[in-house]
Coordinates of C-alpha atoms in Angstrom, one line a residue:
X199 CA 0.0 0.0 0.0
X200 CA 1.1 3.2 -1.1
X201 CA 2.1 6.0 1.9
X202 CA 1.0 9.3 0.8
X203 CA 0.4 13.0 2.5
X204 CA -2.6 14.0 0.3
X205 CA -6.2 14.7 0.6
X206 CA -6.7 11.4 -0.8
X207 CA -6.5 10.0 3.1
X208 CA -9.7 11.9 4.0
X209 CA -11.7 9.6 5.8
X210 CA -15.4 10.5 6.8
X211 CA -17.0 8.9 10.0
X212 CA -20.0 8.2 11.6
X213 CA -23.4 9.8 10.5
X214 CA -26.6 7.4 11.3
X215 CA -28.2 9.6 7.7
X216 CA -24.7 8.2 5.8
X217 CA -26.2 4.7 6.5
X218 CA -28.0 5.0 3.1
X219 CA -27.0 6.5 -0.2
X220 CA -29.3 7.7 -3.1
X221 CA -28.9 7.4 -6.4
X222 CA -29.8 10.7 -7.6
X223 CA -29.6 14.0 -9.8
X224 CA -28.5 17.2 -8.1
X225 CA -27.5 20.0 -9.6
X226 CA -23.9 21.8 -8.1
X227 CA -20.8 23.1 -9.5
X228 CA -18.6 21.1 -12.1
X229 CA -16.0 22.7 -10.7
X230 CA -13.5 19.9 -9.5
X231 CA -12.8 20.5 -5.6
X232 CA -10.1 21.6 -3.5
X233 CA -9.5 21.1 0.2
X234 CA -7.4 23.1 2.2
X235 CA -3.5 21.9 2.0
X236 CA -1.5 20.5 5.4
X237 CA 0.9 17.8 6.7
X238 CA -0.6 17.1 9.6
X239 CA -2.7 13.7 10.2
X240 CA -4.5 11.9 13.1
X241 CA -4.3 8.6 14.3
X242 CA -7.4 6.7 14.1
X243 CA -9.1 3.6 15.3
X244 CA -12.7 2.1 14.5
X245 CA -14.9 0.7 17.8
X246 CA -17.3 -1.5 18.1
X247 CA -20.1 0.1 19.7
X248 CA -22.9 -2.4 19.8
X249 CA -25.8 -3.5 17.6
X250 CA -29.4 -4.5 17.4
X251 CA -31.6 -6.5 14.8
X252 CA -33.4 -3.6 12.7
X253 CA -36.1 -3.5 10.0
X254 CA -34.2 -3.4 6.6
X255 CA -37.8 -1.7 5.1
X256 CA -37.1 1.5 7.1
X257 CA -33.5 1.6 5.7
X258 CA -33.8 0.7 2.2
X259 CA -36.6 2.0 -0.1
X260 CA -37.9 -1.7 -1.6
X261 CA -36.1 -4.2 0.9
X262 CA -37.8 -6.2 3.4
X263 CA -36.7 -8.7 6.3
X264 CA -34.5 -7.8 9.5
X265 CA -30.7 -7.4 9.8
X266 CA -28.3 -6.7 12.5
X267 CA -27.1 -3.0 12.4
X268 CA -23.9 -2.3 14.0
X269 CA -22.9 1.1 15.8
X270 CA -19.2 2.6 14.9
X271 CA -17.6 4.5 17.3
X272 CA -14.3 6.1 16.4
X273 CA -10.9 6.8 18.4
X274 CA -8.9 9.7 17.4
X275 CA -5.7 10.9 18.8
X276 CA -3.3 13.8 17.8
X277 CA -0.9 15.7 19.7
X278 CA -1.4 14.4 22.7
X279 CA -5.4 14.7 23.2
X280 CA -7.7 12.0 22.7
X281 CA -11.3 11.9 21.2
X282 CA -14.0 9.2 20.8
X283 CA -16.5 10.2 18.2
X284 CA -20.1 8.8 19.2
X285 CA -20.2 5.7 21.3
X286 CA -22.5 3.5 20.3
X287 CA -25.3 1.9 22.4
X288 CA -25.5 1.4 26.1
X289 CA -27.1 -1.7 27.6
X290 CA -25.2 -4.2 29.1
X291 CA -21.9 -3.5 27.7
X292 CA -21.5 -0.1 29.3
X293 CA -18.2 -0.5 29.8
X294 CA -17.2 -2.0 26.3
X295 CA -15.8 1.2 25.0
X296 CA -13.4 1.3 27.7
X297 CA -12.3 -1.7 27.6
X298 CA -11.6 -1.1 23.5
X299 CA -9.5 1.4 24.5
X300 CA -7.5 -0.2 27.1
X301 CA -6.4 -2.7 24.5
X302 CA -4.8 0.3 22.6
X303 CA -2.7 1.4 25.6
X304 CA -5.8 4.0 26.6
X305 CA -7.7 4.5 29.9
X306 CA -10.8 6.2 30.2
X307 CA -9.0 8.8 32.3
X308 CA -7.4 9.5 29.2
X309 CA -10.3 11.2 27.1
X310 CA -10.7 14.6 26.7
X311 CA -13.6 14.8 24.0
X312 CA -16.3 13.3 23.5
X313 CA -17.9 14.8 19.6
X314 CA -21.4 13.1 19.0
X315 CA -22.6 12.8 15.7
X316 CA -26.0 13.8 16.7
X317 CA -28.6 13.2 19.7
X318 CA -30.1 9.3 18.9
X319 CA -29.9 7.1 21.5
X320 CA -27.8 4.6 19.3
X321 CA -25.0 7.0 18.9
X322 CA -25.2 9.4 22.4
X323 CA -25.3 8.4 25.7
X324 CA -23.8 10.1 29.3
X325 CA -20.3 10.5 29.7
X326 CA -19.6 11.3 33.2
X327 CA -19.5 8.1 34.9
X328 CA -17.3 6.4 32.5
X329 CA -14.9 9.2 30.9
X330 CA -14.1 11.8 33.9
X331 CA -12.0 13.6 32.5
X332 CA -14.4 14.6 29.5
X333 CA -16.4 16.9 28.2
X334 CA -19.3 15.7 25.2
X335 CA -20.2 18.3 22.2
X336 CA -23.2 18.4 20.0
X337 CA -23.4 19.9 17.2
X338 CA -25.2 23.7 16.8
X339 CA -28.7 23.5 17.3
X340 CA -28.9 20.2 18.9
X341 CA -29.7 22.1 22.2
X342 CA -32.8 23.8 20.6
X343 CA -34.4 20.7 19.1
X344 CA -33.7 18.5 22.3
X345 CA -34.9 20.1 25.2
X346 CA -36.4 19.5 28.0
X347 CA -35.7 15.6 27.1
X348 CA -37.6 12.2 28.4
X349 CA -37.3 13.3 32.3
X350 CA -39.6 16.3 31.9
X351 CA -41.8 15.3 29.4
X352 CA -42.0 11.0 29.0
X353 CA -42.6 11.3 25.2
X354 CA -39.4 12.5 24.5
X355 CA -36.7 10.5 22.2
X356 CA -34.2 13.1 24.1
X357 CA -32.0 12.3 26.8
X358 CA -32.6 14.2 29.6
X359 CA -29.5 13.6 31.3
X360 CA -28.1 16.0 28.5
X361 CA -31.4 18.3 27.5
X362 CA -32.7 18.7 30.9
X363 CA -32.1 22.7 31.8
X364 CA -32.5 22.1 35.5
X365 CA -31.4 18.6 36.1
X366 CA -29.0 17.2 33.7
X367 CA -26.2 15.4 34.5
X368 CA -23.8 15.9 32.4
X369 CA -20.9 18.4 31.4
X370 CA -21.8 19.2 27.5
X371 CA -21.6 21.8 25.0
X372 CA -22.3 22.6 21.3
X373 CA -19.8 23.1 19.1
X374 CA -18.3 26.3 18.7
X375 CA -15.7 28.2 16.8
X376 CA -14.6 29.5 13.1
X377 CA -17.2 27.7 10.7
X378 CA -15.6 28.0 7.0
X379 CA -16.3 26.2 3.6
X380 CA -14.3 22.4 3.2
X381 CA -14.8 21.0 -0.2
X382 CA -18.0 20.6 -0.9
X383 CA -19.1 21.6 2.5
X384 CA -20.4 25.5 3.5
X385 CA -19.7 24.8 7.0
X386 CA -16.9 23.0 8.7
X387 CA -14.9 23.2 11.9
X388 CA -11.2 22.9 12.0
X389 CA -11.0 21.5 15.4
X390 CA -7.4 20.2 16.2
X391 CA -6.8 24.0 14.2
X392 CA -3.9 22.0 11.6
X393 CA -6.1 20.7 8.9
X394 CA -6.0 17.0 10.1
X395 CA -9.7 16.6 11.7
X396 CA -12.5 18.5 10.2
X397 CA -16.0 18.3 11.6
X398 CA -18.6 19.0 9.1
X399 CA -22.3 20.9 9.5
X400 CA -24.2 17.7 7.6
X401 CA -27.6 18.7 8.1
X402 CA -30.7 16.7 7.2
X403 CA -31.4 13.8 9.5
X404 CA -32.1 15.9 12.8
X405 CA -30.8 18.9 14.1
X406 CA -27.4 19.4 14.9
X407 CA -26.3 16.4 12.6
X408 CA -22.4 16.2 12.4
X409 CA -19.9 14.5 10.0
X410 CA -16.1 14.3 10.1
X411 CA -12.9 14.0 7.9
X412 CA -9.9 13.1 8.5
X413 CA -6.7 13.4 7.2
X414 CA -4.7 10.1 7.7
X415 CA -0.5 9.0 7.0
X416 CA -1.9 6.4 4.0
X417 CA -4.8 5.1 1.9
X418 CA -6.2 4.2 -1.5
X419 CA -9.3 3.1 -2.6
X420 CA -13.2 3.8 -1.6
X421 CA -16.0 2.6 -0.9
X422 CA -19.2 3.2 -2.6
X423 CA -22.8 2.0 -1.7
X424 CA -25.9 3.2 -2.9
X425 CA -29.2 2.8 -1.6
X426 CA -32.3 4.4 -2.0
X427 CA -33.8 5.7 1.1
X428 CA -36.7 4.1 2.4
X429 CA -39.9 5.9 3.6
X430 CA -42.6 4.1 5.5
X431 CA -46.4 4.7 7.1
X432 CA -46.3 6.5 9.8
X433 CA -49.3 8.2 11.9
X434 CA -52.5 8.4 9.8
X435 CA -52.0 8.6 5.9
X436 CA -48.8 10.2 6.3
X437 CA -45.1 8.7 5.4
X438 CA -42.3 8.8 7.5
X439 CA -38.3 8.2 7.0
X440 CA -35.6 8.2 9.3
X441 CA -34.2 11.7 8.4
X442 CA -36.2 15.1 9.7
X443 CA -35.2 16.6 6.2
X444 CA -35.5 14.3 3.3
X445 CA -34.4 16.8 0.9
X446 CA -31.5 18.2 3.1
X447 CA -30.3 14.8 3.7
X448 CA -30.1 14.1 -0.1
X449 CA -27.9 16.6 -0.8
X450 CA -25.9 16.1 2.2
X451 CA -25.6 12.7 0.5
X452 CA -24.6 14.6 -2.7
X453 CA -21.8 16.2 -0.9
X454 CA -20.1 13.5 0.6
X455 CA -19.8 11.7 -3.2
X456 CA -18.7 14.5 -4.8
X457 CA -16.0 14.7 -2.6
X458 CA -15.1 11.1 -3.4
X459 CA -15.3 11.7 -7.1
X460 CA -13.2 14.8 -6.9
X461 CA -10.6 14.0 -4.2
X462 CA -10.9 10.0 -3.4
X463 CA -12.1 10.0 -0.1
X464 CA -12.8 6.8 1.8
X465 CA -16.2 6.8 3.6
X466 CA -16.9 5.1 6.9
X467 CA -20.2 4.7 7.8
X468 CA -21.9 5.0 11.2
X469 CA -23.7 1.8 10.8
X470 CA -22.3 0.0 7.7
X471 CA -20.3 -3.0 7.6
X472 CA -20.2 -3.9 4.0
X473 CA -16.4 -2.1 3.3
X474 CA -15.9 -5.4 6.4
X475 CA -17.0 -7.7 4.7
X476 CA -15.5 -6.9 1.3
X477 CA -12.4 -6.3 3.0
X478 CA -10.8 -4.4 -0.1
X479 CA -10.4 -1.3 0.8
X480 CA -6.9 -1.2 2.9
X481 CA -7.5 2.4 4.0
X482 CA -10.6 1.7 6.2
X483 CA -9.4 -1.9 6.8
X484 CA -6.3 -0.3 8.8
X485 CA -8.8 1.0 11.2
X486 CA -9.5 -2.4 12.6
X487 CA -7.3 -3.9 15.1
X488 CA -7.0 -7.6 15.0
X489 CA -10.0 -8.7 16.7
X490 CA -11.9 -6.5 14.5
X491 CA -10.4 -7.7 11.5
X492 CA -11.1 -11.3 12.4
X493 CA -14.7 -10.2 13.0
X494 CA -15.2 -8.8 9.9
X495 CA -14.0 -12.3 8.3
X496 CA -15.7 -14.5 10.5
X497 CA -19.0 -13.1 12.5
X498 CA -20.1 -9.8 10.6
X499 CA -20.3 -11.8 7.3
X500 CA -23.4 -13.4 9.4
X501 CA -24.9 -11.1 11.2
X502 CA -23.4 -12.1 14.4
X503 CA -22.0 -9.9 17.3
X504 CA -17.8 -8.8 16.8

């Protein structure tokens, strides 16, 4: 495998709306993209963050049956400061994310950051038992669309232990700084501040949505899968999806593949496990560790648990 220093190593990860791709028109620029010049990189490392059997109907537009959808959570470390990026779900393995990193030569103690990728239950979940020395973001607006959460009002999908104004638990924030164009992206946040991890304003499956690049030492190759997104029946004659903003999403959607027709980039996504089982693409196979990478030969081909 070729070692490069080029924008060819971008790298985006976890979005639950990048779980789906559509195959459609949408009018932008021909003009081929540029992204910002640097030598710096991150080092970075896929998690397992849990799964559950899901509906395949409320994923892809035609499809029907069940499948097992895995959570991604993502380790990043530069400089000396280190970030998990969502963490997956939280039932009886709690403490699996810790233990992930403890394999790489990490304790919990050691996290700074925690960067969700947005508010759902299957990516967020309380930090401050776990990673003490943390601090969780969401992205801007996530605040707004969240509170009070399910402690004040029991119909809420919201976490209260992060949206409740009076009696939350936790020590978050949104997002804030220096918002500026990336590729095909009007807003992005250049958050280590050298041009090796850039999270991106993705809008279109809720409020606040977040997606990430980053700029890694190697890589070749990407991945590619389209799917139409589904809609189903929801509350009287009306039809639901899993995005708030169908038509946002799609051209969030058209974003992310221009940038890997115009610069190569390798996409990760939050839930998605067929770049695993392909096992082609060495750029996001060098994100697995070992036990990962004999997962993705001998359990994730069948739906099993890593």
């Amino acid at each position: 495998m070729s070692r490069q220093l080029g924008w060819d190593v971008i790298r985006y990860i976890g979005t639950s709306f990048l779980d789906t791709y559509q195959d459609f028109i949408l009018e932008m620029s021909t003009a081929k993209l540029e992204l910002p010049h640097t030598d710096a990189f991150v080092q970075l490392s896929l998690l397992d963050g849990g799964s559950f059997v899901a509906d395949l109907s409320r994923m892809h537009a035609g499809q029907t049956g069940t499948f097992r959808m895995y959570n991604w959570a993502f380790y990043i470390s530069h400089q000396g400061r280190h970030v998990l990026w969502d963490l997956g779900l939280d039932q009886d393995r709690s403490y699996y994310t810790p233990l992930q990193l403890s394999e790489r030569g990490i304790s919990a103690r050691d996290i700074d950051t925690v960067l969700f990728s947005h508010a759902h239950f299957d990516h967020s979940r309380p930090i401050s038992d776990v990673f003490p020395n943390a601090r969780a973001y969401f992205g801007p607006g996530t605040r707004a669309a969240c509170e009070p959460g399910h402690m004040k009002d029991a119909n809420s999908q919201w976490d209260g232990r992060f949206f409740d104004p009076e009696d939350s638990t936790e020590d978050w924030d949104e997002l804030q700084g220096h918002w500026k164009p990336f590729g095909s992206f009007e807003k992005a946040l250049d958050y280590f501040g050298d041009g090796s991890f850039w999270v991106l304003d993705a809008p279109g499956h809720m409020a606040g949505n977040l997606a990430a690049a980053a700029r890694l030492q190697c890589g070749e190759d990407l991945l590619d899968e389209k799917q139409e997104i589904a809609e189903f029946p929801g509350p009287g004659t009306e039809c639901v999806s899993l995005h708030t903003d169908m038509a946002t999403a799609k051209e969030t959607m058209a974003k992310i593949r221009r940038l890997e027709k115009d610069v190569g980039v390798h996409t990760a996504l939050a839930h998605d496990a067929l770049w695993m089982k392909n096992g082609t693409d060495q750029v996001l196979m060098s994100l697995l560790d070992d036990k990962m990478k004999a997962a993705a030969k001998e359990k994730i081909p069948y739906d099993e648990i890593p």
